Amino acid sequence: MAAQIDTRWISNGLSEASAEKARVELNETPENRVECLAALREKIREHKLENEGSLSAIKDTDRFLIAFLRARKYDVERAFKLAVNYDLLRQKHSDLVDGTTLEMVKPLFERRVVHVFGDRDSQGRRMLMMQPAKLSEGGGQSKDALRALIYVLDRIIEDEETQVNGFVFINNFAGMTLSKILMFDHSRASVVMSLFQDAFPARFKAFHVVNQSAIFSIVYAVVRPFMKEKLRSRYHMHGADRESLYAVLPRCDVPDEIDGDRPAYEPEDILRFLTSLQEQEE
């Protein structure tokens, strides 16, 4: 028998607070939801008829499609463009998506390179932390980290609470060496940029970078001009200044691993969720 999905990860609908946020911030109403879902499905159907083999990554379920509408505030045209970009990214970088299994990415979660917290932050947002310094030295490690990130994002985005409240990323660069920074070359950076800007159906609310070295700051200065203004405005570089971090992310939401009050986490939590999903898929 397949394991039950923990509702901390995939909620059964929206809470009252999230439903109100969806109405106020995303223009969501019961009528708008039905009408826009139908319109988005029709645009996808027409595109598939005109472009054989296209949009193969787009699942025809309400829970999945509504993520695109919410990410673009129920603008059907923009939601459709996002769906096209989502599919194109997976075609262009199939090596990061095709054939990925939980067993392949499990070591990245066990070593805490990628972690998703089971409890949301004080604003209801899903929290993720990346710690690339925990990667092993050697070729292919940056690819593995991206594969794990995409794998978990693709599964968590079907949670309606996360679709409405969004994500917060913490990038902890403590212990990052020059050789590990160089593992994330231009091609990897371009995938990340596309993922966060125009190829994934999510509301990415904030990115917090802590413990970065001067070398990383130089690399970021080169990449920053290629970021859209919206992403730049949500990218916060804190270094070792914890007061700077606490000013935009309450201390109660900051993991104790980087001097916050959020209790230590164990990778078994996210792995149990991913395992239960895998069992259902089988």
PDB file of N, CA and C in Angstrom, residues 181-218:
ATOM      1  N   ILE A 181      33.260  27.129  -6.534  1.00  0.00           N
ATOM      2  CA  ILE A 181      32.574  28.235  -7.221  1.00  0.00           C
ATOM      3  C   ILE A 181      32.673  28.036  -8.729  1.00  0.00           C
ATOM      4  N   LEU A 182      33.834  27.614  -9.193  1.00  0.00           N
ATOM      5  CA  LEU A 182      34.060  27.439 -10.631  1.00  0.00           C
ATOM      6  C   LEU A 182      33.294  26.252 -11.209  1.00  0.00           C
ATOM      7  N   MET A 183      32.795  25.344 -10.344  1.00  0.00           N
ATOM      8  CA  MET A 183      31.979  24.239 -10.842  1.00  0.00           C
ATOM      9  C   MET A 183      30.674  24.758 -11.447  1.00  0.00           C
ATOM     10  N   PHE A 184      30.225  25.920 -10.949  1.00  0.00           N
ATOM     11  CA  PHE A 184      28.984  26.506 -11.452  1.00  0.00           C
ATOM     12  C   PHE A 184      29.340  27.482 -12.572  1.00  0.00           C
ATOM     13  N   ASP A 185      29.583  26.905 -13.762  1.00  0.00           N
ATOM     14  CA  ASP A 185      30.009  27.705 -14.901  1.00  0.00           C
ATOM     15  C   ASP A 185      28.823  28.438 -15.528  1.00  0.00           C
ATOM     16  N   HIS A 186      29.084  29.088 -16.654  1.00  0.00           N
ATOM     17  CA  HIS A 186      28.058  29.903 -17.304  1.00  0.00           C
ATOM     18  C   HIS A 186      26.815  29.102 -17.654  1.00  0.00           C
ATOM     19  N   SER A 187      26.993  27.871 -18.140  1.00  0.00           N
ATOM     20  CA  SER A 187      25.835  27.073 -18.541  1.00  0.00           C
ATOM     21  C   SER A 187      24.952  26.738 -17.350  1.00  0.00           C
ATOM     22  N   ARG A 188      25.567  26.432 -16.211  1.00  0.00           N
ATOM     23  CA  ARG A 188      24.779  26.144 -15.008  1.00  0.00           C
ATOM     24  C   ARG A 188      24.090  27.409 -14.503  1.00  0.00           C
ATOM     25  N   ALA A 189      24.802  28.522 -14.551  1.00  0.00           N
ATOM     26  CA  ALA A 189      24.217  29.787 -14.102  1.00  0.00           C
ATOM     27  C   ALA A 189      23.016  30.172 -14.961  1.00  0.00           C
ATOM     28  N   SER A 190      23.100  29.906 -16.265  1.00  0.00           N
ATOM     29  CA  SER A 190      21.997  30.272 -17.161  1.00  0.00           C
ATOM     30  C   SER A 190      20.755  29.439 -16.866  1.00  0.00           C
ATOM     31  N   VAL A 191      20.948  28.162 -16.486  1.00  0.00           N
ATOM     32  CA  VAL A 191      19.812  27.310 -16.133  1.00  0.00           C
ATOM     33  C   VAL A 191      19.122  27.862 -14.885  1.00  0.00           C
ATOM     34  N   VAL A 192      19.925  28.198 -13.878  1.00  0.00           N
ATOM     35  CA  VAL A 192      19.367  28.736 -12.636  1.00  0.00           C
ATOM     36  C   VAL A 192      18.616  30.037 -12.905  1.00  0.00           C
ATOM     37  N   MET A 193      19.212  30.909 -13.731  1.00  0.00           N
ATOM     38  CA  MET A 193      18.587  32.188 -14.051  1.00  0.00           C
ATOM     39  C   MET A 193      17.240  31.978 -14.727  1.00  0.00           C
ATOM     40  N   SER A 194      17.194  31.071 -15.698  1.00  0.00           N
ATOM     41  CA  SER A 194      15.944  30.779 -16.411  1.00  0.00           C
ATOM     42  C   SER A 194      14.909  30.185 -15.465  1.00  0.00           C
ATOM     43  N   LEU A 195      15.360  29.263 -14.629  1.00  0.00           N
ATOM     44  CA  LEU A 195      14.456  28.587 -13.700  1.00  0.00           C
ATOM     45  C   LEU A 195      13.746  29.590 -12.800  1.00  0.00           C
ATOM     46  N   PHE A 196      14.499  30.532 -12.252  1.00  0.00           N
ATOM     47  CA  PHE A 196      13.933  31.464 -11.290  1.00  0.00           C
ATOM     48  C   PHE A 196      13.213  32.652 -11.936  1.00  0.00           C
ATOM     49  N   GLN A 197      13.507  32.947 -13.194  1.00  0.00           N
ATOM     50  CA  GLN A 197      12.928  34.154 -13.805  1.00  0.00           C
ATOM     51  C   GLN A 197      11.736  33.881 -14.711  1.00  0.00           C
ATOM     52  N   ASP A 198      11.805  32.858 -15.540  1.00  0.00           N
ATOM     53  CA  ASP A 198      10.712  32.729 -16.507  1.00  0.00           C
ATOM     54  C   ASP A 198      10.426  31.310 -16.970  1.00  0.00           C
ATOM     55  N   ALA A 199      10.858  30.293 -16.191  1.00  0.00           N
ATOM     56  CA  ALA A 199      10.649  28.925 -16.657  1.00  0.00           C
ATOM     57  C   ALA A 199      10.161  27.981 -15.562  1.00  0.00           C
ATOM     58  N   PHE A 200       9.636  28.547 -14.470  1.00  0.00           N
ATOM     59  CA  PHE A 200       9.089  27.684 -13.419  1.00  0.00           C
ATOM     60  C   PHE A 200       7.876  28.366 -12.789  1.00  0.00           C
ATOM     61  N   PRO A 201       6.769  27.610 -12.578  1.00  0.00           N
ATOM     62  CA  PRO A 201       5.518  28.211 -12.099  1.00  0.00           C
ATOM     63  C   PRO A 201       5.477  28.425 -10.591  1.00  0.00           C
ATOM     64  N   ALA A 202       6.284  29.347 -10.115  1.00  0.00           N
ATOM     65  CA  ALA A 202       6.338  29.591  -8.677  1.00  0.00           C
ATOM     66  C   ALA A 202       6.531  31.074  -8.400  1.00  0.00           C
ATOM     67  N   ARG A 203       6.185  31.455  -7.200  1.00  0.00           N
ATOM     68  CA  ARG A 203       6.433  32.816  -6.731  1.00  0.00           C
ATOM     69  C   ARG A 203       7.702  32.772  -5.866  1.00  0.00           C
ATOM     70  N   PHE A 204       8.815  33.173  -6.448  1.00  0.00           N
ATOM     71  CA  PHE A 204      10.075  33.193  -5.704  1.00  0.00           C
ATOM     72  C   PHE A 204      10.169  34.549  -5.013  1.00  0.00           C
ATOM     73  N   LYS A 205       9.931  34.550  -3.705  1.00  0.00           N
ATOM     74  CA  LYS A 205       9.754  35.800  -2.975  1.00  0.00           C
ATOM     75  C   LYS A 205      11.052  36.437  -2.495  1.00  0.00           C
ATOM     76  N   ALA A 206      12.063  35.618  -2.184  1.00  0.00           N
ATOM     77  CA  ALA A 206      13.324  36.188  -1.690  1.00  0.00           C
ATOM     78  C   ALA A 206      14.447  35.174  -1.798  1.00  0.00           C
ATOM     79  N   PHE A 207      15.663  35.722  -2.025  1.00  0.00           N
ATOM     80  CA  PHE A 207      16.886  34.922  -2.062  1.00  0.00           C
ATOM     81  C   PHE A 207      17.878  35.562  -1.098  1.00  0.00           C
ATOM     82  N   HIS A 208      18.298  34.812  -0.119  1.00  0.00           N
ATOM     83  CA  HIS A 208      19.236  35.332   0.882  1.00  0.00           C
ATOM     84  C   HIS A 208      20.564  34.591   0.765  1.00  0.00           C
ATOM     85  N   VAL A 209      21.635  35.341   0.565  1.00  0.00           N
ATOM     86  CA  VAL A 209      22.970  34.771   0.440  1.00  0.00           C
ATOM     87  C   VAL A 209      23.750  35.112   1.705  1.00  0.00           C
ATOM     88  N   VAL A 210      24.264  34.073   2.385  1.00  0.00           N
ATOM     89  CA  VAL A 210      25.021  34.290   3.622  1.00  0.00           C
ATOM     90  C   VAL A 210      26.388  33.623   3.514  1.00  0.00           C
ATOM     91  N   ASN A 211      27.314  34.196   4.259  1.00  0.00           N
ATOM     92  CA  ASN A 211      28.676  33.642   4.377  1.00  0.00           C
ATOM     93  C   ASN A 211      29.420  33.557   3.038  1.00  0.00           C
ATOM     94  N   GLN A 212      29.076  34.422   2.116  1.00  0.00           N
ATOM     95  CA  GLN A 212      29.780  34.396   0.825  1.00  0.00           C
ATOM     96  C   GLN A 212      31.139  35.080   0.948  1.00  0.00           C
ATOM     97  N   SER A 213      32.078  34.619   0.131  1.00  0.00           N
ATOM     98  CA  SER A 213      33.424  35.188   0.124  1.00  0.00           C
ATOM     99  C   SER A 213      33.484  36.369  -0.835  1.00  0.00           C
ATOM    100  N   ALA A 214      34.597  37.069  -0.810  1.00  0.00           N
ATOM    101  CA  ALA A 214      34.801  38.188  -1.738  1.00  0.00           C
ATOM    102  C   ALA A 214      34.809  37.696  -3.180  1.00  0.00           C
ATOM    103  N   ILE A 215      35.303  36.472  -3.393  1.00  0.00           N
ATOM    104  CA  ILE A 215      35.339  35.905  -4.753  1.00  0.00           C
ATOM    105  C   ILE A 215      33.929  35.736  -5.293  1.00  0.00           C
ATOM    106  N   PHE A 216      33.025  35.208  -4.445  1.00  0.00           N
ATOM    107  CA  PHE A 216      31.645  35.036  -4.897  1.00  0.00           C
ATOM    108  C   PHE A 216      31.017  36.394  -5.206  1.00  0.00           C
ATOM    109  N   SER A 217      31.305  37.383  -4.408  1.00  0.00           N
ATOM    110  CA  SER A 217      30.740  38.722  -4.638  1.00  0.00           C
ATOM    111  C   SER A 217      31.168  39.264  -5.995  1.00  0.00           C
ATOM    112  N   ILE A 218      32.411  38.959  -6.404  1.00  0.00           N
ATOM    113  CA  ILE A 218      32.890  39.392  -7.721  1.00  0.00           C
ATOM    114  C   ILE A 218      32.125  38.670  -8.823  1.00  0.00           C
TER     115      ILE A 218
END
